[in-house]
Short mmCIF file of C-alpha atoms and ligand atoms in Angstrom, two decimals:
data_model
loop_
_atom_site.label_atom_id
_atom_site.label_comp_id
_atom_site.label_asym_id
_atom_site.label_seq_id
_atom_site.Cartn_x
_atom_site.Cartn_y
_atom_site.Cartn_z
CA UNK A 16 18.01 -11.54 -12.69
CA UNK A 17 14.55 -11.04 -11.31
CA UNK A 18 12.39 -11.86 -14.30
CA UNK A 19 8.70 -11.51 -15.07
CA UNK A 20 8.37 -13.59 -18.26
CA UNK A 21 4.83 -15.01 -18.47
CA UNK A 22 3.70 -12.78 -15.61
CA UNK A 23 0.90 -10.24 -15.97
CA UNK A 24 0.72 -7.05 -13.91
CA UNK A 25 -1.92 -4.39 -13.35
CA UNK A 26 -0.55 -1.04 -12.20
CA UNK A 27 -3.18 1.54 -11.28
CA UNK A 28 -2.49 5.22 -11.85
CA UNK A 29 0.36 4.15 -14.14
CA UNK A 30 0.16 7.07 -16.57
CA UNK A 31 2.45 9.31 -14.57
CA UNK A 32 4.88 9.59 -11.70
CA UNK A 33 5.55 6.49 -9.62
CA UNK A 34 3.02 4.25 -11.38
CA UNK A 35 4.55 4.94 -14.81
CA UNK A 36 7.98 4.15 -13.42
CA UNK A 37 6.77 0.84 -11.89
CA UNK A 38 5.05 -0.12 -15.17
CA UNK A 39 8.21 0.62 -17.18
CA UNK A 40 10.45 -1.44 -14.91
CA UNK A 41 8.02 -4.38 -14.75
CA UNK A 42 7.68 -4.37 -18.55
CA UNK A 43 11.45 -4.11 -19.07
CA UNK A 44 11.78 -7.31 -16.98
CA UNK A 45 9.29 -9.17 -19.17
CA UNK A 46 5.89 -8.59 -17.52
CA UNK A 47 2.85 -7.85 -19.65
CA UNK A 48 1.36 -4.73 -18.07
CA UNK A 49 -2.11 -3.22 -17.89
CA UNK A 50 -1.36 0.49 -17.67
CA UNK A 51 -4.40 1.89 -15.90
CA UNK A 52 -4.97 5.63 -15.68
CA UNK A 53 -8.01 7.81 -16.36
CA UNK A 54 -5.68 10.82 -16.54
CA UNK A 55 -7.28 12.92 -13.81
CA UNK A 56 -5.91 16.08 -12.20
CA UNK A 57 -4.06 15.83 -8.85
CA UNK A 58 -7.31 16.50 -6.99
CA UNK A 59 -9.05 13.73 -8.94
CA UNK A 60 -11.13 15.96 -11.20
CA UNK A 61 -11.50 14.83 -14.81
CA UNK A 62 -9.20 16.04 -17.59
CA UNK A 63 -8.67 15.34 -21.28
CA UNK A 64 -5.24 13.81 -20.69
CA UNK A 65 -4.61 10.18 -21.71
CA UNK A 66 -1.24 9.46 -20.04
CA UNK A 67 -1.97 5.69 -20.07
CA UNK A 68 -1.66 5.81 -23.87
CA UNK A 69 1.76 7.47 -23.70
CA UNK A 70 3.21 4.95 -21.25
CA UNK A 71 1.69 2.01 -23.13
CA UNK A 72 3.20 3.26 -26.41
CA UNK A 73 6.56 3.80 -24.74
CA UNK A 74 6.60 0.25 -23.34
CA UNK A 75 5.64 -1.23 -26.71
CA UNK A 76 8.29 0.80 -28.53
CA UNK A 77 10.87 -0.62 -26.14
CA UNK A 78 9.72 -4.13 -27.11
CA UNK A 79 7.47 -4.80 -24.11
CA UNK A 80 3.83 -5.84 -23.82
CA UNK A 81 1.26 -3.38 -22.49
CA UNK A 82 -2.34 -2.34 -22.83
CA UNK A 83 -3.94 0.91 -21.69
CA UNK A 84 -6.97 1.06 -19.42
CA UNK A 85 -8.82 4.27 -18.57
CA UNK A 86 -11.05 3.08 -15.72
CA UNK A 87 -11.26 4.66 -12.30
CA UNK A 88 -10.30 2.49 -9.33
CA UNK A 89 -13.04 4.15 -7.29
CA UNK A 90 -15.72 2.62 -9.51
CA UNK A 91 -16.17 -1.08 -8.61
CA UNK A 92 -17.29 -2.07 -12.14
CA UNK A 93 -14.39 -0.25 -13.79
CA UNK A 94 -11.99 -1.75 -11.26
CA UNK A 95 -13.22 -5.25 -12.02
CA UNK A 96 -12.97 -4.47 -15.75
CA UNK A 97 -9.26 -3.67 -15.43
CA UNK A 98 -8.60 -7.06 -13.90
CA UNK A 99 -10.70 -8.60 -16.66
CA UNK A 100 -8.64 -6.69 -19.24
CA UNK A 101 -5.48 -8.35 -17.95
CA UNK A 102 -7.08 -11.76 -18.35
CA UNK A 103 -8.57 -11.06 -21.77
CA UNK A 104 -5.42 -9.48 -23.19
CA UNK A 105 -2.75 -11.57 -21.52
CA UNK A 106 -4.51 -14.65 -20.11
CA UNK A 107 -3.97 -14.18 -16.36
CA UNK A 108 -3.22 -11.76 -13.54
CA UNK A 109 -0.26 -12.25 -11.22
CA UNK A 110 0.50 -8.79 -9.88
CA UNK A 111 -1.50 -5.80 -8.69
CA UNK A 112 0.19 -2.54 -7.76
CA UNK A 113 -2.36 -0.28 -6.07
CA UNK A 114 -0.77 3.04 -6.88
CA UNK A 115 -3.57 5.39 -8.07
CA UNK A 116 -3.81 8.46 -5.91
CA UNK A 117 -5.16 11.96 -5.47
CA UNK A 118 -4.83 14.74 -2.90
CA UNK A 119 -7.43 16.98 -1.25
CA UNK A 120 -5.39 18.51 1.56
CA UNK A 121 -7.15 20.58 4.21
CA UNK A 122 -6.47 21.22 7.90
CA UNK A 123 -8.88 18.94 9.76
CA UNK A 124 -11.14 21.69 11.08
CA UNK A 125 -11.77 22.81 7.48
CA UNK A 126 -12.19 19.36 5.91
CA UNK A 127 -15.46 19.04 3.97
CA UNK A 128 -16.94 15.55 3.55
CA UNK A 129 -16.69 15.46 -0.26
CA UNK A 130 -12.92 15.83 0.17
CA UNK A 131 -12.90 12.94 2.64
CA UNK A 132 -14.99 10.74 0.38
CA UNK A 133 -12.98 11.42 -2.79
CA UNK A 134 -9.70 10.51 -1.07
CA UNK A 135 -11.03 7.39 0.68
CA UNK A 136 -12.71 6.31 -2.58
CA UNK A 137 -9.52 6.38 -4.64
CA UNK A 138 -6.86 5.23 -2.18
CA UNK A 139 -8.65 2.88 0.17
CA UNK A 140 -11.90 1.70 -1.43
CA UNK A 141 -10.19 1.69 -4.83
CA UNK A 142 -7.66 -0.82 -3.50
CA UNK A 143 -10.53 -3.03 -2.29
CA UNK A 144 -12.33 -2.80 -5.64
CA UNK A 145 -9.23 -3.63 -7.72
CA UNK A 146 -7.69 -6.19 -5.41
CA UNK A 147 -10.75 -8.35 -4.70
CA UNK A 148 -11.38 -9.59 -8.27
CA UNK A 149 -7.63 -10.11 -8.74
CA UNK A 150 -7.33 -11.91 -5.38
CA UNK A 151 -10.02 -14.40 -6.46
CA UNK A 152 -7.99 -15.32 -9.55
CA UNK A 153 -4.80 -15.47 -7.49
CA UNK A 154 -6.38 -17.91 -5.05
CA UNK A 155 -7.45 -20.15 -7.92
CA UNK A 156 -4.00 -20.14 -9.51
CA UNK A 157 -2.24 -20.30 -6.11
CA UNK A 158 0.02 -17.38 -6.92
CA UNK A 159 -0.13 -13.63 -6.56
CA UNK A 160 1.79 -10.52 -5.58
CA UNK A 161 0.03 -7.36 -4.36
CA UNK A 162 1.63 -4.05 -3.43
CA UNK A 163 -0.19 -1.25 -1.64
CA UNK A 164 1.10 2.30 -1.90
CA UNK A 165 0.99 3.72 1.61
CA UNK A 166 2.58 6.94 2.76
CA UNK A 167 4.52 8.38 5.65
CA UNK A 168 1.64 10.90 5.86
CA UNK A 169 -0.40 8.06 7.38
CA UNK A 170 2.35 5.95 8.94
CA UNK A 171 3.89 8.94 10.67
CA UNK A 172 1.44 11.82 10.19
CA UNK A 173 1.49 15.06 8.22
CA UNK A 174 -0.30 18.31 8.91
CA UNK A 175 -3.32 18.93 6.67
CA UNK A 176 -3.68 15.35 5.44
CA UNK A 177 -6.25 13.77 7.75
CA UNK A 178 -8.18 12.25 4.82
CA UNK A 179 -5.08 11.07 2.96
CA UNK A 180 -3.25 9.86 6.07
CA UNK A 181 -6.24 7.82 7.24
CA UNK A 182 -6.66 6.28 3.77
CA UNK A 183 -2.97 5.41 3.53
CA UNK A 184 -2.94 3.78 6.98
CA UNK A 185 -6.16 1.98 6.05
CA UNK A 186 -4.20 0.33 3.25
CA UNK A 187 -1.78 -1.06 5.83
CA UNK A 188 -4.72 -2.64 7.66
CA UNK A 189 -5.97 -4.14 4.39
CA UNK A 190 -2.46 -5.43 3.65
CA UNK A 191 -2.15 -7.05 7.08
CA UNK A 192 -5.37 -9.02 6.63
CA UNK A 193 -4.77 -9.99 2.99
CA UNK A 194 -1.23 -11.12 3.81
CA UNK A 195 -2.71 -13.63 6.28
CA UNK A 196 -5.56 -14.70 3.97
CA UNK A 197 -3.09 -15.14 1.11
CA UNK A 198 -0.50 -17.32 2.87
CA UNK A 199 -2.04 -20.64 1.83
CA UNK A 200 -2.17 -19.57 -1.82
CA UNK A 201 1.33 -18.07 -2.22
CA UNK A 202 -0.20 -14.60 -2.41
CA UNK A 203 2.20 -12.07 -0.90
CA UNK A 204 0.93 -8.63 0.05
CA UNK A 205 3.29 -5.80 0.98
CA UNK A 206 3.31 -2.01 1.04
CA UNK A 207 5.64 0.71 -0.06
CA UNK A 208 5.83 4.14 1.53
CA UNK A 209 7.58 6.18 -1.17
CA UNK A 210 9.02 9.66 -1.29
CA UNK A 211 9.49 10.83 -4.87
CA UNK A 212 9.46 13.91 -7.02
CA UNK A 213 6.18 13.80 -8.97
CA UNK A 214 3.47 16.34 -9.72
CA UNK A 215 1.90 15.36 -6.37
CA UNK A 216 4.96 16.53 -4.44
CA UNK A 217 5.97 19.30 -6.86
CA UNK A 218 5.48 22.10 -4.34
CA UNK A 219 6.43 20.43 -1.08
CA UNK A 220 9.79 18.69 -1.33
CA UNK A 221 12.06 21.70 -1.87
CA UNK A 222 15.67 21.28 -3.07
CA UNK A 223 15.80 17.57 -2.09
CA UNK A 224 13.30 16.87 -4.92
CA UNK A 225 16.05 16.39 -7.52
CA UNK A 226 17.45 13.51 -5.44
CA UNK A 227 14.12 11.71 -5.29
CA UNK A 228 13.47 10.16 -8.69
CA UNK A 229 10.46 7.79 -8.94
CA UNK A 230 12.81 5.31 -10.64
CA UNK A 231 14.58 4.94 -7.26
CA UNK A 232 11.33 3.65 -5.71
CA UNK A 233 10.31 1.20 -8.44
CA UNK A 234 12.98 -1.47 -7.74
CA UNK A 235 11.48 -1.93 -4.29
CA UNK A 236 7.98 -2.33 -5.72
CA UNK A 237 9.25 -4.64 -8.46
CA UNK A 238 11.09 -6.86 -5.96
CA UNK A 239 7.91 -7.10 -3.86
CA UNK A 240 6.03 -8.10 -7.05
CA UNK A 241 8.51 -10.82 -7.94
CA UNK A 242 8.34 -14.56 -7.50
CA UNK A 243 11.49 -14.26 -5.36
CA UNK A 244 9.85 -11.88 -2.89
CA UNK A 245 10.62 -13.39 0.53
CA UNK A 246 8.29 -11.29 2.67
CA UNK A 247 4.59 -10.65 3.19
CA UNK A 248 2.63 -8.18 5.31
CA UNK A 249 5.50 -5.71 5.50
CA UNK A 250 5.94 -1.99 4.78
CA UNK A 251 9.02 -0.60 3.04
CA UNK A 252 10.01 3.04 2.95
CA UNK A 253 11.70 3.91 -0.36
CA UNK A 254 13.22 7.28 -1.20
CA UNK A 255 16.08 8.19 -3.53
CA UNK A 256 17.75 4.78 -3.15
CA UNK A 257 17.34 4.54 0.62
CA UNK A 258 15.23 1.49 1.51
CA UNK A 259 14.06 0.76 5.05
CA UNK A 260 11.47 -1.39 6.73
CA UNK A 261 8.77 0.36 8.79
CA UNK A 262 6.81 -1.63 11.35
CA UNK A 263 4.47 -1.59 14.30
CA UNK A 264 6.17 -2.79 17.46
CA UNK A 265 4.75 -3.97 20.76
CA UNK A 266 6.72 -3.05 23.86
CA UNK A 267 7.10 -5.64 26.64
CA UNK A 268 4.86 -3.30 28.65
CA UNK A 269 3.93 -3.52 32.29
CA UNK A 270 1.58 -6.05 33.90
CA UNK A 271 -0.46 -5.83 37.09
CA UNK A 272 -1.87 -9.23 37.94
CA UNK A 273 -5.57 -8.70 38.71
CA UNK A 274 -5.84 -11.72 41.06
CA UNK A 275 -2.63 -11.03 42.96
CA UNK A 276 -2.27 -7.23 42.80
CA UNK A 277 -5.81 -5.94 42.28
CA UNK A 278 -7.60 -4.27 39.34
CA UNK A 279 -5.80 -1.86 37.04
CA UNK A 280 -6.46 1.83 37.75
CA UNK A 281 -5.86 4.99 35.68
CA UNK A 282 -3.32 6.03 38.34
CA UNK A 283 -1.35 2.82 37.65
CA UNK A 284 -0.97 3.93 34.02
CA UNK A 285 0.33 7.32 35.11
CA UNK A 286 2.76 5.74 37.56
CA UNK A 287 4.08 3.14 35.09
CA UNK A 288 3.99 5.10 31.84
CA UNK A 289 7.76 4.94 31.38
CA UNK A 290 7.76 1.13 31.68
CA UNK A 291 4.75 0.82 29.36
CA UNK A 292 6.47 2.99 26.74
CA UNK A 293 9.97 1.52 27.13
CA UNK A 294 11.02 0.27 23.68
CA UNK A 295 13.69 -2.08 25.00
CA UNK A 296 12.83 -5.66 24.02
CA UNK A 297 9.85 -4.82 21.78
CA UNK A 298 8.48 -7.42 19.39
CA UNK A 299 7.04 -6.98 15.89
CA UNK A 300 3.90 -9.14 15.86
CA UNK A 301 3.01 -10.70 12.51
CA UNK A 302 -0.67 -11.02 13.47
CA UNK A 303 -3.01 -10.53 16.41
CA UNK A 304 -2.28 -14.15 17.36
CA UNK A 305 1.27 -13.12 18.21
CA UNK A 306 -0.10 -10.57 20.66
CA UNK A 307 -2.40 -13.16 22.24
CA UNK A 308 0.56 -15.52 22.59
CA UNK A 309 2.40 -12.84 24.48
CA UNK A 310 -0.60 -12.22 26.78
CA UNK A 311 -1.57 -15.79 27.59
CA UNK A 312 1.40 -16.76 29.82
CA UNK A 313 1.00 -13.54 31.79
CA UNK A 314 -2.76 -13.81 32.26
CA UNK A 315 -2.59 -17.48 33.27
CA UNK A 316 0.41 -17.01 35.56
P1 LIG B 28 0.85 11.36 -9.66
O1 LIG B 28 -0.23 12.38 -9.49
O2 LIG B 28 1.99 11.68 -10.53
O3 LIG B 28 0.23 9.98 -10.16
C1 LIG B 28 -0.98 9.48 -9.68
C2 LIG B 28 -1.75 8.92 -10.84
O4 LIG B 28 -2.95 8.30 -10.35
C3 LIG B 28 -2.19 9.98 -11.86
O5 LIG B 28 -1.68 9.71 -13.15
C4 LIG B 28 -3.71 9.94 -11.80
O6 LIG B 28 -4.33 10.18 -13.06
C5 LIG B 28 -3.97 8.53 -11.28
N1 LIG B 28 -5.28 8.42 -10.65
C6 LIG B 28 -5.90 9.31 -9.85
N2 LIG B 28 -7.14 8.90 -9.53
C7 LIG B 28 -7.30 7.69 -10.14
C8 LIG B 28 -8.36 6.76 -10.19
N3 LIG B 28 -9.53 6.99 -9.55
N4 LIG B 28 -8.19 5.59 -10.87
C9 LIG B 28 -7.01 5.33 -11.51
N5 LIG B 28 -5.97 6.22 -11.52
C10 LIG B 28 -6.12 7.38 -10.84
O7 LIG B 28 1.37 11.04 -8.17
P2 LIG B 28 2.48 10.03 -7.63
O8 LIG B 28 3.32 10.80 -6.68
O9 LIG B 28 3.11 9.25 -8.70
O10 LIG B 28 1.58 9.08 -6.71
C11 LIG B 28 1.46 7.68 -6.89
C12 LIG B 28 1.04 7.06 -5.56
O11 LIG B 28 2.09 7.21 -4.61
C13 LIG B 28 -0.19 7.69 -4.93
O12 LIG B 28 -0.98 6.70 -4.32
C14 LIG B 28 0.39 8.58 -3.88
O13 LIG B 28 -0.52 8.86 -2.83
C15 LIG B 28 1.56 7.75 -3.42
N6 LIG B 28 2.61 8.47 -2.71
C16 LIG B 28 3.40 9.31 -3.38
C17 LIG B 28 4.41 9.96 -2.69
C18 LIG B 28 5.38 10.86 -3.38
O14 LIG B 28 6.34 11.31 -2.71
N7 LIG B 28 5.21 11.15 -4.66
C19 LIG B 28 4.56 9.75 -1.31
C20 LIG B 28 3.73 8.86 -0.66
C21 LIG B 28 2.76 8.21 -1.38
#
């Protein structure tokens, strides 16, 4: 059994939807959980709701350990306070699930800057604000697990979600760097790209919604949060029980040796586009060093 006894987790946006499901599963496996959620509307505007209280009570009733937190991830002080809450209440922090999210969809030509800022603030900057104080503790204790919640809207694209898609792909960039910086300290950083029926997707999934329970995403997140997690710097798509890895690949490409064949021209690109794009034999680099290693033998040949 994957077990979280003596482990402490912070799940942001855990009052509803996917976050609530992750918090429940972590707690049922023995983790003490900080259930963070200010209870905002889907567009991030304030409301009177206190869903963090409901999930915290539910976890406690089931015999688990949890504490509610109402801070906003987009406020650096409140983000730091949620990490501090984990330490004050439960003595440490081992796991951060960056899950809080809002939507402000607009076709790009109609996107107003406040709707860009609000979305970047919660998804992308919020993950920086929450993860940095936790990462410092994780380095000191030489252990940590961090999960980013990305989205196929960024990884693959979705009409009307320029702000959201950019924020969600930004999280993949943050993950890539933190995965490398965390290696020495047994800090593993991965991402999930979920598809689930929540209030956020209420109007867009259609009849397939009933097949896409949030509880079918949480096992992926919980595995990535576990001591037994064997991967870092990777993105997993999770939807209705289907789990896949998504990645960025580098094709073998085409090389024109500048010393032997002359300088590269735009016409060369046009002429060799099929070879450049050919996916046969692609690699999945784990860092930019892997790309440099591929280049060096060619450039020095
Ligand atoms: P949801 O609206 O049910 O839950 C999101 C929660 O985040 C809400 O309870 C909300 O109060 C909270 N939140 C919003 N702003 C916050 C802030 N500043 N600080 C802390 N909490 C805040 O939606 P969901 O579908 O469960 O989404 C969870 C995450 O999964 C989001 O990051 C979302 O972008 C991502 N996601 C969801 C899907 C999907 O299919 N549902 C797909 C891809 C990505």
